[in-house]
Amino acid sequence: MRPTDAHVPPDSLLNRFAQDHSAFADAYARHLPRAVSLAGFVEAFYTTRLFKAERALLALLGKRSSDAMARRVARGEGERLAVWTVEARTGHELLMHEDSGLTRSWFQAEAQADGSTVLWFGSALVPRRH
């Protein structure tokens, strides 16, 4: 099952970018029939083959990272991974920005009463301010 395009949740860390009419923000949700923690979600995301390929390219630019760094960021024990830095975190959300400050990545693991989880991923593109 693929993630579905969704509206940015109004109480999310990403919402301030969705409300800024000069920025672009998007969100996608996927319902899983089991419990998934924010740390598990973020670690899985940043240690996939696709993201490892991006990390390898960034390493060529001197922006090194590792699975251990991804785990530390996911668990709230680290603040940086390659070009990404933690901007804000709650118990179930993580907002990161890349070095230019123009791009944000947002993760949310929303536990459901039935033991399932809605995983959210979103991004924001923020125009340069002059």
PDB file of C-alpha atoms in Angstrom:
ATOM      1  CA  MET A   1       0.000   0.000   0.000  1.00  0.00           C
ATOM      2  CA  ARG A   2       1.380   3.394  -0.969  1.00  0.00           C
ATOM      3  CA  PRO A   3       1.369   6.501   1.210  1.00  0.00           C
ATOM      4  CA  THR A   4      -1.563   8.777   0.483  1.00  0.00           C
ATOM      5  CA  ASP A   5      -1.362  12.493  -0.179  1.00  0.00           C
ATOM      6  CA  ALA A   6      -2.875  14.290   2.780  1.00  0.00           C
ATOM      7  CA  HIS A   7      -3.321  17.758   4.213  1.00  0.00           C
ATOM      8  CA  VAL A   8      -0.651  18.929   6.629  1.00  0.00           C
ATOM      9  CA  PRO A   9      -2.089  18.320  10.119  1.00  0.00           C
ATOM     10  CA  PRO A  10      -2.934  21.691  11.716  1.00  0.00           C
ATOM     11  CA  ASP A  11      -1.294  20.830  15.052  1.00  0.00           C
ATOM     12  CA  SER A  12       1.960  19.559  13.480  1.00  0.00           C
ATOM     13  CA  LEU A  13       5.444  21.067  13.504  1.00  0.00           C
ATOM     14  CA  LEU A  14       5.151  21.337   9.713  1.00  0.00           C
ATOM     15  CA  ASN A  15       1.969  23.408   9.781  1.00  0.00           C
ATOM     16  CA  ARG A  16       3.653  26.809  10.163  1.00  0.00           C
ATOM     17  CA  PHE A  17       5.189  26.257   6.718  1.00  0.00           C
ATOM     18  CA  ALA A  18       1.842  25.153   5.279  1.00  0.00           C
ATOM     19  CA  GLN A  19       0.309  28.391   6.608  1.00  0.00           C
ATOM     20  CA  ASP A  20       3.087  30.538   5.088  1.00  0.00           C
ATOM     21  CA  HIS A  21       1.735  31.336   1.618  1.00  0.00           C
ATOM     22  CA  SER A  22       5.236  31.955   0.251  1.00  0.00           C
ATOM     23  CA  ALA A  23       6.315  28.402   1.206  1.00  0.00           C
ATOM     24  CA  PHE A  24       5.298  25.020  -0.180  1.00  0.00           C
ATOM     25  CA  ALA A  25       4.476  22.178   2.201  1.00  0.00           C
ATOM     26  CA  ASP A  26       3.194  18.670   1.567  1.00  0.00           C
ATOM     27  CA  ALA A  27       2.327  15.658   3.680  1.00  0.00           C
ATOM     28  CA  TYR A  28       1.814  11.961   3.070  1.00  0.00           C
ATOM     29  CA  ALA A  29       0.335   9.389   5.428  1.00  0.00           C
ATOM     30  CA  ARG A  30       0.477   5.621   5.613  1.00  0.00           C
ATOM     31  CA  HIS A  31      -1.514   3.511   8.043  1.00  0.00           C
ATOM     32  CA  LEU A  32       0.277   0.442   9.427  1.00  0.00           C
ATOM     33  CA  PRO A  33      -1.564  -2.264  11.401  1.00  0.00           C
ATOM     34  CA  ARG A  34       1.108  -2.315  14.130  1.00  0.00           C
ATOM     35  CA  ALA A  35       2.818   0.008  16.579  1.00  0.00           C
ATOM     36  CA  VAL A  36       5.786   1.945  15.163  1.00  0.00           C
ATOM     37  CA  SER A  37       7.760   4.458  17.194  1.00  0.00           C
ATOM     38  CA  LEU A  38       9.004   7.766  15.841  1.00  0.00           C
ATOM     39  CA  ALA A  39      12.572   6.555  16.454  1.00  0.00           C
ATOM     40  CA  GLY A  40      11.931   3.358  14.496  1.00  0.00           C
ATOM     41  CA  PHE A  41      10.358   5.280  11.613  1.00  0.00           C
ATOM     42  CA  VAL A  42      13.135   7.867  11.363  1.00  0.00           C
ATOM     43  CA  GLU A  43      15.904   5.276  11.670  1.00  0.00           C
ATOM     44  CA  ALA A  44      14.314   3.106   8.977  1.00  0.00           C
ATOM     45  CA  PHE A  45      13.948   6.122   6.670  1.00  0.00           C
ATOM     46  CA  TYR A  46      17.534   7.332   6.995  1.00  0.00           C
ATOM     47  CA  THR A  47      19.064   3.856   6.688  1.00  0.00           C
ATOM     48  CA  THR A  48      17.274   2.755   3.495  1.00  0.00           C
ATOM     49  CA  ARG A  49      19.348   2.014   0.407  1.00  0.00           C
ATOM     50  CA  LEU A  50      17.980   5.100  -1.322  1.00  0.00           C
ATOM     51  CA  PHE A  51      18.968   7.437   1.482  1.00  0.00           C
ATOM     52  CA  LYS A  52      22.336   5.678   1.842  1.00  0.00           C
ATOM     53  CA  ALA A  53      22.956   6.547  -1.816  1.00  0.00           C
ATOM     54  CA  GLU A  54      22.161  10.201  -1.046  1.00  0.00           C
ATOM     55  CA  ARG A  55      24.445  10.039   1.992  1.00  0.00           C
ATOM     56  CA  ALA A  56      27.256   8.667  -0.208  1.00  0.00           C
ATOM     57  CA  LEU A  57      26.877  11.593  -2.614  1.00  0.00           C
ATOM     58  CA  LEU A  58      26.856  14.056   0.274  1.00  0.00           C
ATOM     59  CA  ALA A  59      30.021  12.435   1.650  1.00  0.00           C
ATOM     60  CA  LEU A  60      31.760  13.445  -1.588  1.00  0.00           C
ATOM     61  CA  LEU A  61      30.983  17.030  -0.559  1.00  0.00           C
ATOM     62  CA  GLY A  62      32.484  16.463   2.884  1.00  0.00           C
ATOM     63  CA  LYS A  63      29.109  15.947   4.616  1.00  0.00           C
ATOM     64  CA  ARG A  64      29.673  12.528   6.131  1.00  0.00           C
ATOM     65  CA  SER A  65      27.086  10.468   7.964  1.00  0.00           C
ATOM     66  CA  SER A  66      26.521   6.901   9.098  1.00  0.00           C
ATOM     67  CA  ASP A  67      23.801   4.535  10.233  1.00  0.00           C
ATOM     68  CA  ALA A  68      24.988   5.183  13.809  1.00  0.00           C
ATOM     69  CA  MET A  69      24.422   8.920  13.322  1.00  0.00           C
ATOM     70  CA  ALA A  70      20.963   8.183  11.881  1.00  0.00           C
ATOM     71  CA  ARG A  71      20.140   6.058  14.939  1.00  0.00           C
ATOM     72  CA  ARG A  72      21.268   8.825  17.318  1.00  0.00           C
ATOM     73  CA  VAL A  73      19.135  11.423  15.534  1.00  0.00           C
ATOM     74  CA  ALA A  74      16.168   9.037  15.462  1.00  0.00           C
ATOM     75  CA  ARG A  75      16.452   8.350  19.204  1.00  0.00           C
ATOM     76  CA  GLY A  76      16.897  12.008  20.150  1.00  0.00           C
ATOM     77  CA  GLU A  77      20.552  11.493  21.087  1.00  0.00           C
ATOM     78  CA  GLY A  78      21.995  13.398  18.106  1.00  0.00           C
ATOM     79  CA  GLU A  79      21.192  16.602  16.263  1.00  0.00           C
ATOM     80  CA  ARG A  80      22.889  16.202  12.877  1.00  0.00           C
ATOM     81  CA  LEU A  81      23.025  13.810   9.916  1.00  0.00           C
ATOM     82  CA  ALA A  82      24.935  14.815   6.744  1.00  0.00           C
ATOM     83  CA  VAL A  83      23.359  18.159   5.743  1.00  0.00           C
ATOM     84  CA  TRP A  84      20.331  17.716   8.029  1.00  0.00           C
ATOM     85  CA  THR A  85      19.953  19.258  11.501  1.00  0.00           C
ATOM     86  CA  VAL A  86      17.148  18.792  14.010  1.00  0.00           C
ATOM     87  CA  GLU A  87      15.019  21.942  14.125  1.00  0.00           C
ATOM     88  CA  ALA A  88      12.276  20.756  16.475  1.00  0.00           C
ATOM     89  CA  ARG A  89      11.168  17.556  18.138  1.00  0.00           C
ATOM     90  CA  THR A  90       8.222  16.354  20.201  1.00  0.00           C
ATOM     91  CA  GLY A  91       7.468  12.884  21.520  1.00  0.00           C
ATOM     92  CA  HIS A  92       5.942  11.865  18.180  1.00  0.00           C
ATOM     93  CA  GLU A  93       7.318  14.381  15.632  1.00  0.00           C
ATOM     94  CA  LEU A  94      10.674  15.386  14.186  1.00  0.00           C
ATOM     95  CA  LEU A  95      11.339  18.426  11.993  1.00  0.00           C
ATOM     96  CA  MET A  96      14.730  18.747  10.317  1.00  0.00           C
ATOM     97  CA  HIS A  97      16.240  21.420   8.082  1.00  0.00           C
ATOM     98  CA  GLU A  98      19.082  21.151   5.634  1.00  0.00           C
ATOM     99  CA  ASP A  99      22.068  23.469   5.701  1.00  0.00           C
ATOM    100  CA  SER A 100      20.676  26.167   3.392  1.00  0.00           C
ATOM    101  CA  GLY A 101      17.555  26.447   5.556  1.00  0.00           C
ATOM    102  CA  LEU A 102      15.355  26.246   2.473  1.00  0.00           C
ATOM    103  CA  THR A 103      14.171  22.663   2.880  1.00  0.00           C
ATOM    104  CA  ARG A 104      12.482  20.904   5.791  1.00  0.00           C
ATOM    105  CA  SER A 105      11.713  17.223   6.331  1.00  0.00           C
ATOM    106  CA  TRP A 106       9.023  16.237   8.821  1.00  0.00           C
ATOM    107  CA  PHE A 107       8.209  12.877  10.381  1.00  0.00           C
ATOM    108  CA  GLN A 108       5.344  11.894  12.661  1.00  0.00           C
ATOM    109  CA  ALA A 109       4.339   8.554  14.158  1.00  0.00           C
ATOM    110  CA  GLU A 110       0.732   8.836  15.314  1.00  0.00           C
ATOM    111  CA  ALA A 111      -0.345   5.962  17.560  1.00  0.00           C
ATOM    112  CA  GLN A 112      -3.949   4.827  17.137  1.00  0.00           C
ATOM    113  CA  ALA A 113      -6.248   3.445  19.844  1.00  0.00           C
ATOM    114  CA  ASP A 114      -6.333   0.019  18.145  1.00  0.00           C
ATOM    115  CA  GLY A 115      -2.533  -0.377  18.344  1.00  0.00           C
ATOM    116  CA  SER A 116      -1.922   0.638  14.752  1.00  0.00           C
ATOM    117  CA  THR A 117       0.132   3.654  13.650  1.00  0.00           C
ATOM    118  CA  VAL A 118      -0.268   6.385  11.057  1.00  0.00           C
ATOM    119  CA  LEU A 119       3.162   7.347   9.761  1.00  0.00           C
ATOM    120  CA  TRP A 120       3.416  10.835   8.311  1.00  0.00           C
ATOM    121  CA  PHE A 121       6.160  12.293   6.147  1.00  0.00           C
ATOM    122  CA  GLY A 122       6.171  15.807   4.810  1.00  0.00           C
ATOM    123  CA  SER A 123       8.435  18.486   3.480  1.00  0.00           C
ATOM    124  CA  ALA A 124       8.528  22.210   3.088  1.00  0.00           C
ATOM    125  CA  LEU A 125      10.330  24.437   0.615  1.00  0.00           C
ATOM    126  CA  VAL A 126      10.905  27.904   1.954  1.00  0.00           C
ATOM    127  CA  PRO A 127      11.874  30.784  -0.345  1.00  0.00           C
ATOM    128  CA  ARG A 128      15.010  32.789   0.374  1.00  0.00           C
ATOM    129  CA  ARG A 129      14.335  35.937   2.338  1.00  0.00           C
ATOM    130  CA  HIS A 130      16.083  39.086   1.084  1.00  0.00           C
TER     131      HIS A 130
END
